[in-house]
Short mmCIF file of C-alpha atoms in Angstrom, two decimals:
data_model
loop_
_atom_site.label_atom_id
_atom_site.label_comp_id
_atom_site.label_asym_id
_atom_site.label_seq_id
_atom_site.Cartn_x
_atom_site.Cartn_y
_atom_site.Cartn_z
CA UNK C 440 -21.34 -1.88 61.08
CA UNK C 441 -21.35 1.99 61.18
CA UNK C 442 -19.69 3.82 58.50
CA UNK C 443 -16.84 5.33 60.73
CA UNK C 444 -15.90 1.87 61.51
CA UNK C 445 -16.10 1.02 57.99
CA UNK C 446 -13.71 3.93 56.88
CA UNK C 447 -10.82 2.67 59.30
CA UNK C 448 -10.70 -0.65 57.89
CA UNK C 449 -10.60 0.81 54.32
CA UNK C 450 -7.69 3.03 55.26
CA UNK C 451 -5.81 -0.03 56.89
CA UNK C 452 -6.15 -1.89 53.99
CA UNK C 453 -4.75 0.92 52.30
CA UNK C 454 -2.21 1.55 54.80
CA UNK C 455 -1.22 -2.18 55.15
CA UNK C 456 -0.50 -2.30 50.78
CA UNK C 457 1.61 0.93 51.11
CA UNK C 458 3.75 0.01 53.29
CA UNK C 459 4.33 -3.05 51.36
CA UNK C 460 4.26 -2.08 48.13
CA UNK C 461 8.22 -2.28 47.87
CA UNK C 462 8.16 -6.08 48.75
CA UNK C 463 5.08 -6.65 46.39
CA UNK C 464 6.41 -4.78 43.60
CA UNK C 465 9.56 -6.59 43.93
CA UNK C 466 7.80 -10.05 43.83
CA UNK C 467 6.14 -8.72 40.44
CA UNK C 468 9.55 -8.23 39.15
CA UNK C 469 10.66 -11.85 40.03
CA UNK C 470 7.90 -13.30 38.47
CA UNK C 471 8.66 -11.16 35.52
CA UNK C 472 12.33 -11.98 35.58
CA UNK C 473 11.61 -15.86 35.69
CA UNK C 474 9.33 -16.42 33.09
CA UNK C 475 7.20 -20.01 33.48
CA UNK C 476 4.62 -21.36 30.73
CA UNK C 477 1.69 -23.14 32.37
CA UNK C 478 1.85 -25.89 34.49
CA UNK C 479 6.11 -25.03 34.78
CA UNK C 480 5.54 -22.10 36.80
CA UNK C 481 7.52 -23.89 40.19
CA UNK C 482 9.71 -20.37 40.64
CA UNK C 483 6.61 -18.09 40.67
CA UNK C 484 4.17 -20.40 42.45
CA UNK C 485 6.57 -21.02 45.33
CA UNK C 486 7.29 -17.26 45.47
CA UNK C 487 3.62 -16.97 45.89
CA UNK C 488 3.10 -19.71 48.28
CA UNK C 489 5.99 -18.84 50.31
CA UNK C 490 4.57 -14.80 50.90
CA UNK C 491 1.13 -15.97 51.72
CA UNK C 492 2.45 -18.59 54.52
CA UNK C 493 4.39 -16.30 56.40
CA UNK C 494 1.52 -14.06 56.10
CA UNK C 495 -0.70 -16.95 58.27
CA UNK C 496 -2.39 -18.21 55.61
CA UNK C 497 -2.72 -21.88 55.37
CA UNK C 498 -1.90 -23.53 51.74
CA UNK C 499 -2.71 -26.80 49.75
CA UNK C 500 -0.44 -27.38 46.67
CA UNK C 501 -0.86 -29.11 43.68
CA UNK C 502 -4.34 -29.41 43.52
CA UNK C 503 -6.72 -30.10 40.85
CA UNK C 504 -4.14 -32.49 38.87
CA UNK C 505 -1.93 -29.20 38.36
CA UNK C 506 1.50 -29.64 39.99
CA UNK C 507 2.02 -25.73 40.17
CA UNK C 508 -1.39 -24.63 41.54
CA UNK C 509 -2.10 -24.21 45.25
CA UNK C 510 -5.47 -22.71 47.43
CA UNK C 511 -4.64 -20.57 50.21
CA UNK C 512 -6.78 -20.23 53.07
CA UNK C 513 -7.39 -17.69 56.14
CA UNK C 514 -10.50 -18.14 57.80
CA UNK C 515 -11.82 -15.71 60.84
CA UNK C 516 -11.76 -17.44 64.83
CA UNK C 517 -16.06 -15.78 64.11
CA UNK C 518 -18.22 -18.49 62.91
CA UNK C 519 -20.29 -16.33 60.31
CA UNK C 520 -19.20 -14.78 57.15
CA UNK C 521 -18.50 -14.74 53.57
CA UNK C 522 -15.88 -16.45 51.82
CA UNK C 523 -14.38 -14.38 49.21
CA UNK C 524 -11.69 -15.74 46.67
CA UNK C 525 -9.10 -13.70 44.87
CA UNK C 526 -7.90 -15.74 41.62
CA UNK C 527 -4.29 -15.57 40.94
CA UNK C 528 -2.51 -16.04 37.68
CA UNK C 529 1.52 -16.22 37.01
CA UNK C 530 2.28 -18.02 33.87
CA UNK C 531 3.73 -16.31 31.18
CA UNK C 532 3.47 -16.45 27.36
CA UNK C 533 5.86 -19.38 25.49
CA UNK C 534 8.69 -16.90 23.63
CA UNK C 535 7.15 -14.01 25.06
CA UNK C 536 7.32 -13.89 28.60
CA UNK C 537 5.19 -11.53 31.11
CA UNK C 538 3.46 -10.27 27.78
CA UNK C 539 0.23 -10.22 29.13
CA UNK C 540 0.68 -9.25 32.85
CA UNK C 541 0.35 -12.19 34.84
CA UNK C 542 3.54 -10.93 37.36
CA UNK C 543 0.66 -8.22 38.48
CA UNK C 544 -2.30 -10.18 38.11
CA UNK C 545 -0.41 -12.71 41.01
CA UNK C 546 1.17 -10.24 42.84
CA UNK C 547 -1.78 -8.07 43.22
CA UNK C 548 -4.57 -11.11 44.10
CA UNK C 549 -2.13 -12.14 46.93
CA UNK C 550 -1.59 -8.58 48.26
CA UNK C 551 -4.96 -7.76 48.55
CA UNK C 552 -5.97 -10.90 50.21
CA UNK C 553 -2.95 -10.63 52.81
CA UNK C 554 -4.39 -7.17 53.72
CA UNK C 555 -7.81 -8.23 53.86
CA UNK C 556 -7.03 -10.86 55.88
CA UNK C 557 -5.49 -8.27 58.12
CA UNK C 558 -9.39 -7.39 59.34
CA UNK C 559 -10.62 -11.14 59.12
CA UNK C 560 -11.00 -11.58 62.86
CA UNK C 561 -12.74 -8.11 63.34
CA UNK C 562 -15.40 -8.32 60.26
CA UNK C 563 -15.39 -12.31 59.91
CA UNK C 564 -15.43 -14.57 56.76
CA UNK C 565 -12.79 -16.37 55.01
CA UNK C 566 -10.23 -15.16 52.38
CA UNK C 567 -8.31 -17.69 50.13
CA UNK C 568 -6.34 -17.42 47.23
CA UNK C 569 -6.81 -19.70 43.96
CA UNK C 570 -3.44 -20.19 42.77
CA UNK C 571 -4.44 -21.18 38.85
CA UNK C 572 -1.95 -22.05 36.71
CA UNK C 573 -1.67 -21.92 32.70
CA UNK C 574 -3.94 -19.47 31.89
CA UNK C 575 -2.72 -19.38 28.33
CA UNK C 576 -3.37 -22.81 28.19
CA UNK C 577 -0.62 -25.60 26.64
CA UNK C 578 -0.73 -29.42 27.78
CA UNK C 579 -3.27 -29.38 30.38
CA UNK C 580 -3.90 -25.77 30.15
CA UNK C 581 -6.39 -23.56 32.00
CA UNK C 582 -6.19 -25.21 35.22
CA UNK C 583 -9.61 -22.52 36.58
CA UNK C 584 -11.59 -25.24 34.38
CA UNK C 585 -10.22 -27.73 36.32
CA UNK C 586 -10.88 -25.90 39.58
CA UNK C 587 -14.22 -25.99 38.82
CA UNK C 588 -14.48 -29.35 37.76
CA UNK C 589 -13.11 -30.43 41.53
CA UNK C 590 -15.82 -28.39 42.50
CA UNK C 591 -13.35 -26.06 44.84
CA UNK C 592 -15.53 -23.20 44.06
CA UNK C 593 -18.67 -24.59 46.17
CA UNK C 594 -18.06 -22.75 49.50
CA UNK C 595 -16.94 -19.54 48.04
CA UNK C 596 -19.35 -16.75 47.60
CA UNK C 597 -17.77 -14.28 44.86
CA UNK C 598 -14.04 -14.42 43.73
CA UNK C 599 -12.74 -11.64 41.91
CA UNK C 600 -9.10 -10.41 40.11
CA UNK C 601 -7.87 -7.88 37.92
CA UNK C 602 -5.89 -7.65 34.96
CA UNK C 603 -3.40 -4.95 33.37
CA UNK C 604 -4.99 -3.38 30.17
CA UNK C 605 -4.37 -0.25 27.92
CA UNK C 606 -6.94 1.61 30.25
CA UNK C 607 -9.48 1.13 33.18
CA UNK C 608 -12.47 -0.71 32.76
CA UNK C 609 -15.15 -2.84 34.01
CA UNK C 610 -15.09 -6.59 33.45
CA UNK C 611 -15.45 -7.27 29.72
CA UNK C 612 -16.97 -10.07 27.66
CA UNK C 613 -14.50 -13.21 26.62
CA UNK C 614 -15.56 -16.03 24.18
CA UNK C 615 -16.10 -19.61 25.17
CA UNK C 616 -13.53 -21.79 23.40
CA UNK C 617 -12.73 -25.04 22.08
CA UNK C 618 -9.03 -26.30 21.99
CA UNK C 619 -9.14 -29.35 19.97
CA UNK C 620 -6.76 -31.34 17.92
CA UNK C 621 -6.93 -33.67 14.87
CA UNK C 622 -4.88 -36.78 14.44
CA UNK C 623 -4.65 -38.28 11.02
CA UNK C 624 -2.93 -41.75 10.58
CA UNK C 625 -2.56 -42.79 7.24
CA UNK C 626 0.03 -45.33 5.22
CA UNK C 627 4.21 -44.33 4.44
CA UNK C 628 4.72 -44.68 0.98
CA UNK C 629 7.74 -43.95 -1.02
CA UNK C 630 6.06 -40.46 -2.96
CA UNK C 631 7.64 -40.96 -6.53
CA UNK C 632 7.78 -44.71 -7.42
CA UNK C 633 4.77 -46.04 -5.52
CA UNK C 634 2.03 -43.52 -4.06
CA UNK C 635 -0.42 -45.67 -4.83
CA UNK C 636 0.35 -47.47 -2.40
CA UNK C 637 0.41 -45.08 0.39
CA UNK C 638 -2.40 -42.93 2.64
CA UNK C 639 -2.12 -39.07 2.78
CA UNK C 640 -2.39 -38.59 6.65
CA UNK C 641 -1.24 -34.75 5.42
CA UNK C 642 -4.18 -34.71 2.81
CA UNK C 643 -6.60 -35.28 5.63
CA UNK C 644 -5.36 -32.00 7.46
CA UNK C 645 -5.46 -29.74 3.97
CA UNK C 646 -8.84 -31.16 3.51
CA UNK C 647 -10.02 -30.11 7.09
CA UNK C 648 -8.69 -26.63 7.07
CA UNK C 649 -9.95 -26.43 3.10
CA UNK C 650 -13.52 -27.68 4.96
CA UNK C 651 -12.84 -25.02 7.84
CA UNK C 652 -12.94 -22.18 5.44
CA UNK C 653 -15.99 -23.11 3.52
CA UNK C 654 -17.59 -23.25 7.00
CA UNK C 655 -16.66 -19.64 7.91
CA UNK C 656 -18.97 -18.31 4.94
CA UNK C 657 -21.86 -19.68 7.27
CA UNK C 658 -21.27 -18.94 11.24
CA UNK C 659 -22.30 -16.08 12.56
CA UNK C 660 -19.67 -12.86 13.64
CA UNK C 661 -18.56 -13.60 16.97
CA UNK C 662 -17.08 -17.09 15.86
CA UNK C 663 -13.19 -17.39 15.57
CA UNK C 664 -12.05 -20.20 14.20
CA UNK C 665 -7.87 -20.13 13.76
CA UNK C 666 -5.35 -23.53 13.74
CA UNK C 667 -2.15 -24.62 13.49
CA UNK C 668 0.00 -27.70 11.73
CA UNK C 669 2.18 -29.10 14.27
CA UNK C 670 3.12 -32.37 12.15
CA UNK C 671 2.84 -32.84 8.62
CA UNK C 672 5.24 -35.35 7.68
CA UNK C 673 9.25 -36.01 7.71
CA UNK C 674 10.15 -35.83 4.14
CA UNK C 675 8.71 -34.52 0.51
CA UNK C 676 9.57 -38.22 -1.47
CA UNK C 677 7.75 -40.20 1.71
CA UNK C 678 4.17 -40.34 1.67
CA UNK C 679 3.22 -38.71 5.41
CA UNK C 680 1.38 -41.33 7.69
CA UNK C 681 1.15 -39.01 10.34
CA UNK C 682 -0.60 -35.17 10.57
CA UNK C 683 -1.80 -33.29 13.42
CA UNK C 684 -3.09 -30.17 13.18
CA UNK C 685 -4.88 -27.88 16.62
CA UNK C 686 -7.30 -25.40 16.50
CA UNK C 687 -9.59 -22.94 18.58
CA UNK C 688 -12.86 -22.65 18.37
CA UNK C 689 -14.41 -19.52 19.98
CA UNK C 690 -18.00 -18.22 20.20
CA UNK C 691 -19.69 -15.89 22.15
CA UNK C 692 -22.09 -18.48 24.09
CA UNK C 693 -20.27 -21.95 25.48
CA UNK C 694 -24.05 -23.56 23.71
CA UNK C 695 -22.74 -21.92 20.12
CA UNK C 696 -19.53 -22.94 20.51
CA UNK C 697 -20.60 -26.53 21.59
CA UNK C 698 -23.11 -26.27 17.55
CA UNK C 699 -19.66 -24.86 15.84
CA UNK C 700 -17.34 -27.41 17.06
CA UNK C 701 -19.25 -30.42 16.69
CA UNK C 702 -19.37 -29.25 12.73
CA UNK C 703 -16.16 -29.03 12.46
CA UNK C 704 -15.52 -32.12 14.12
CA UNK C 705 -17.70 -33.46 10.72
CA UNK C 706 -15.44 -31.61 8.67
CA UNK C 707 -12.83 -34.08 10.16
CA UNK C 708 -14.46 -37.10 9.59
CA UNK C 709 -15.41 -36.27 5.99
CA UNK C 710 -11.68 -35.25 5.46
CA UNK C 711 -10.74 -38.83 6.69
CA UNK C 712 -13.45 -40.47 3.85
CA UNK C 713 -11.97 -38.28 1.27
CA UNK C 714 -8.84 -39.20 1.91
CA UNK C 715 -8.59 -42.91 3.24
CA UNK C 716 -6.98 -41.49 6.52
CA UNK C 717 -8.06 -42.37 10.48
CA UNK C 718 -8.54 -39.33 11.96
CA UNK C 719 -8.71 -39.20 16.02
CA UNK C 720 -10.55 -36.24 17.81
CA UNK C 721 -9.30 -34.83 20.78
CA UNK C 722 -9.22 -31.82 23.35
CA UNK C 723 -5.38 -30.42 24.30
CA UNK C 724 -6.68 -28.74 27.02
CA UNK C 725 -9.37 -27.43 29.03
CA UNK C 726 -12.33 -26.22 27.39
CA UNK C 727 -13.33 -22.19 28.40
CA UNK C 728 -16.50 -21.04 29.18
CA UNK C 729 -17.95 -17.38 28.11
CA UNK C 730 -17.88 -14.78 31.15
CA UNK C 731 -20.83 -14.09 32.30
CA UNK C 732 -20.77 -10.36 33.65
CA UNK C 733 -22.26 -9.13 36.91
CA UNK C 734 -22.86 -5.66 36.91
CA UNK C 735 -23.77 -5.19 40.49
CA UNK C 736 -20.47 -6.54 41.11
CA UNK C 737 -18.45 -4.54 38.65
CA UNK C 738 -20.29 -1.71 40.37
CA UNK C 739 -18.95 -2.52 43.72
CA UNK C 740 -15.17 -2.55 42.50
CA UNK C 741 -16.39 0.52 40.28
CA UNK C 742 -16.89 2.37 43.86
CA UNK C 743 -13.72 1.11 45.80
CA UNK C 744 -11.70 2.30 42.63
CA UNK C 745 -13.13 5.31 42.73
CA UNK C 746 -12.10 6.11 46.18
CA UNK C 747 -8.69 6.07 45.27
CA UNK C 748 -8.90 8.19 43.02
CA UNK C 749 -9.28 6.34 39.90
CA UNK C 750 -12.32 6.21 37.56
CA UNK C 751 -14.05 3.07 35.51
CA UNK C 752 -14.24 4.16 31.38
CA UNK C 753 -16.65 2.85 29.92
CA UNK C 754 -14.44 1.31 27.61
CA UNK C 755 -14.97 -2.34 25.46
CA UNK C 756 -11.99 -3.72 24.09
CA UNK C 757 -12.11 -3.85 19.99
CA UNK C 758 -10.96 -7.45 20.12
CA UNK C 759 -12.59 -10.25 22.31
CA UNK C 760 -10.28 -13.01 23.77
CA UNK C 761 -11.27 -15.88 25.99
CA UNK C 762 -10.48 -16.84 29.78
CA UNK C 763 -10.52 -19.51 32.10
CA UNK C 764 -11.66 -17.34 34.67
CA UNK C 765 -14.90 -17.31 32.55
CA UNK C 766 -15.58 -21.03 34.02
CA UNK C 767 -15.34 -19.62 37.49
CA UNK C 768 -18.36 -16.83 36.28
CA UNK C 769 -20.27 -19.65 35.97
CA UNK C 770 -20.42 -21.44 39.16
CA UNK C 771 -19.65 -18.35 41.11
CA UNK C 772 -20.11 -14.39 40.81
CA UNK C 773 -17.06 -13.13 39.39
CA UNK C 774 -15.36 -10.29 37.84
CA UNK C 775 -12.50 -9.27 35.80
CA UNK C 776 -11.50 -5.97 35.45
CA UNK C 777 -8.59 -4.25 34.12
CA UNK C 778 -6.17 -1.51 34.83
CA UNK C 779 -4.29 0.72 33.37
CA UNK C 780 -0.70 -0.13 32.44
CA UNK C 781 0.49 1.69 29.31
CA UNK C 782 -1.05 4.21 26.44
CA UNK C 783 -4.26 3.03 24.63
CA UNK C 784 -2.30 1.58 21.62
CA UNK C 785 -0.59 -0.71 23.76
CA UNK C 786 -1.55 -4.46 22.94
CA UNK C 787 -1.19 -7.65 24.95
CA UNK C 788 0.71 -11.11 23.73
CA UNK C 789 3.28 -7.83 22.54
CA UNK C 790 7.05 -7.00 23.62
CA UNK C 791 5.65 -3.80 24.66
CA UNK C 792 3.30 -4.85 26.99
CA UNK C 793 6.15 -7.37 28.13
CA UNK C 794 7.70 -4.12 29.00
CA UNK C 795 5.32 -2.21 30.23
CA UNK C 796 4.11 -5.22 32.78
CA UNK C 797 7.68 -4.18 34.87
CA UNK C 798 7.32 0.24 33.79
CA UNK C 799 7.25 2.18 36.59
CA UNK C 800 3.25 2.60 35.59
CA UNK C 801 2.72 -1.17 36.09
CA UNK C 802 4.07 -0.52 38.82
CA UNK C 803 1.80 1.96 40.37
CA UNK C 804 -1.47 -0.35 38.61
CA UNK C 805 0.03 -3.29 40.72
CA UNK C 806 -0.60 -1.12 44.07
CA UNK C 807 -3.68 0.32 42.84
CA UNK C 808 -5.26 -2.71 41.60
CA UNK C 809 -4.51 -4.70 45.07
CA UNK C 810 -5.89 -2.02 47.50
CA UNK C 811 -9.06 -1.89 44.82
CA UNK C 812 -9.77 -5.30 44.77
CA UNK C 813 -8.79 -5.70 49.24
CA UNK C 814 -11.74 -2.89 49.73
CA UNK C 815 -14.09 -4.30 47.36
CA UNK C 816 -13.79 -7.74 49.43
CA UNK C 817 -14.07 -5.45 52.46
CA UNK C 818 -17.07 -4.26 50.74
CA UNK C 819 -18.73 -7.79 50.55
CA UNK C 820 -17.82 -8.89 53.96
CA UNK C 821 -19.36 -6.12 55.88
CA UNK C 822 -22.92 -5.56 53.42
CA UNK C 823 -24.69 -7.96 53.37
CA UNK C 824 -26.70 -6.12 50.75
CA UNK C 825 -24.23 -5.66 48.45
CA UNK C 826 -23.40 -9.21 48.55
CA UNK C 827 -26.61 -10.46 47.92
CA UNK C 828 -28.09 -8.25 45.61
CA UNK C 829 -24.50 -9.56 43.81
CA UNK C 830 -25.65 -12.98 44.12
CA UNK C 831 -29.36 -12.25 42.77
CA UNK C 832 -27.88 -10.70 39.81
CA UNK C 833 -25.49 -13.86 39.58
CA UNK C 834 -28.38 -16.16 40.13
CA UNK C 835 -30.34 -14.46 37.41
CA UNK C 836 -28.10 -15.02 34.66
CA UNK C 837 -29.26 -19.02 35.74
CA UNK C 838 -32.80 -18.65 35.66
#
């Protein structure tokens, strides 16, 4: 394909967002407006779903054993060409709301694939849209996990998103993570006139997180380990019978995670011989996987950014989180960068970044990040080279 012909699609694209942008920037607002935690996120998903049908795109719903989540499909009349998939997120943050950007993360996957999809019958391919619910996790949580589990990744040669930051920059490293939870059962008792007689279920949880902290004397730096109580008994004069407490466990490598978790899962079962308490083992939600990065990829979006006017910083984030979308990196090339929302000091899971998700400068990141990510799709379904030498660098990583 000549580069002439090349240009006019990009400036489509580009044409087909801006005049658009109103009705996209308005669904961001919407979504922001009516915030859903995962797997409750019927408003925003339907919002989605609804945009991307009249737009000719064909939709399943409630896939994967997630009520909320839907795959959305447009696929060329041409019988070659790659299948790219644009990951869409839209839960918000329990208390919070929008305080980590979903309403553009969304809003901007579905834009660019509607005007990619524009082109499809001109360059070939496929473009669908992975509508993945509960990103932040909660009961059932990180439903990308369970997209990959279903194995609805297979036919899909790259996927891609981006995410509103404190700046521009390439995709980032995230930690693999454990979300598991510790039951202890033990015996009711009254407290002061017969404790003999009763089993500290409450006892077993001090002793875990008293176990916990030895532990973190001996991991190595890029381990997290951070928990909650979420039941520790009804009254102070009955002996508790029941105690739960969750954690996450994070490392840098899913294998070093897999080492750290198991000893803490010890940790629990010596708590539960110290103490005379059952203790159950159990994970809350899906586990995450560590993202692997893919330069050659980053370097493609790095390009179609550019052209608009916007430039990469080579920028790492002081603090490392974790995300589901790391479990697509796995099974398929990926990336995951962000854009600029707010000043550097701005800080996600914050009020401020709440705010600045709907600012007027969100708003302008929204457009910017949906024409980015529709011409670096462009960008894989016309070069062939670019793809591949995307997949050799993905395929790498495996060796």
């Amino acid at each position: 394909m000549n580069t002439q012909s090349i240009k006019n699609f990009q400036q489509n694209i580009i044409n087909e967002i801006e005049n658009k942008k109103n009705a996209y920037i308005n669904i961001s607002h919407q979504i922001h407006n009516h915030p859903e935690i995962g797997n409750e996120e019927f408003f925003s998903s339907k919002l989605l779903i609804d945009t991307l049908e009249k737009e000719g795109f064909s939709v399943e719903k409630a896939v994967a054993g997630h009520p909320t989540s839907f795959i959305a499909r447009k696929k060329s009349n041409k019988n070659s060409g790659a299948a790219i998939g644009f990951l869409a997120e839209y839960d918000a943050l329990p208390n919070l709301g929008h305080a980590c950007g979903h309403n553009i993360i969304g809003t901007a996957s579905t834009a660019a694939a509607i005007s990619l999809s524009k082109l499809i019958d001109e360059i070939g391919g496929e473009i669908i849209v992975f509508g993945t619910p509960a990103e932040e996790g909660g009961e059932n949580g990180s439903a990308k996990a369970s997209f990959v589990k279903y194995n609805l990744f297979d036919s899909v040669d790259a996927c891609l998103m981006i995410h509103p930051g404190n700046d521009n920059y390439k995709t980032v490293k995230s930690l693999a993570n454990d979300p598991i939870q510790f039951e202890f059962s033990g015996k009711a008792a009254h407290a002061a006139a017969c404790p003999e007689k009763g089993i500290n279920a409450l006892d077993g949880v001090i002793q875990l997180f008293n176990g916990i902290n030895a532990l973190r004397q001996h991991v190595t730096s890029d381990v997290r380990i951070h928990g909650i109580i979420t039941d520790g008994g009804y009254a102070p004069n009955i002996v508790p019978d029941y105690a739960r407490a969750k954690f996450f466990i994070r490392a840098s490598e899913r294998s070093s995670c897999d080492q750290v978790t198991e000893k803490v899962k010890n940790i629990a079962r010596g708590a539960a011989l110290i103490t005379g308490a059952k203790v159950n083992i159990s994970f809350f939600q899906n586990k995450i996987d560590n993202f692997l990065i893919n330069d050659k990829f980053d370097e493609v979006f790095a390009e179609n950014l550019e052209l608009l006017g916007v430039h990469l910083k080579n920028k790492i984030p002081e603090g490392l989180g974790s995300t589901d979308a790391g479990n697509v990196s796995h099974v398929v090339p990926t990336i995951h960068p962000h854009i600029k929302i707010g000043d550097d000091k701005l800080v996600g899971h914050t009020p401020e970044f709440r705010e600045a998700a709907i600012s007027k400068q969100g708003d302008e990141a929204l457009i910017i990040g949906s024409k980015a990510l529709a011409l670096t799709g462009l960008a894989l379904l016309t070069d062939k080279d670019k793809l591949n030498a995307i997949k050799e660098d993905f395929s790498r990583q495996h060796s």
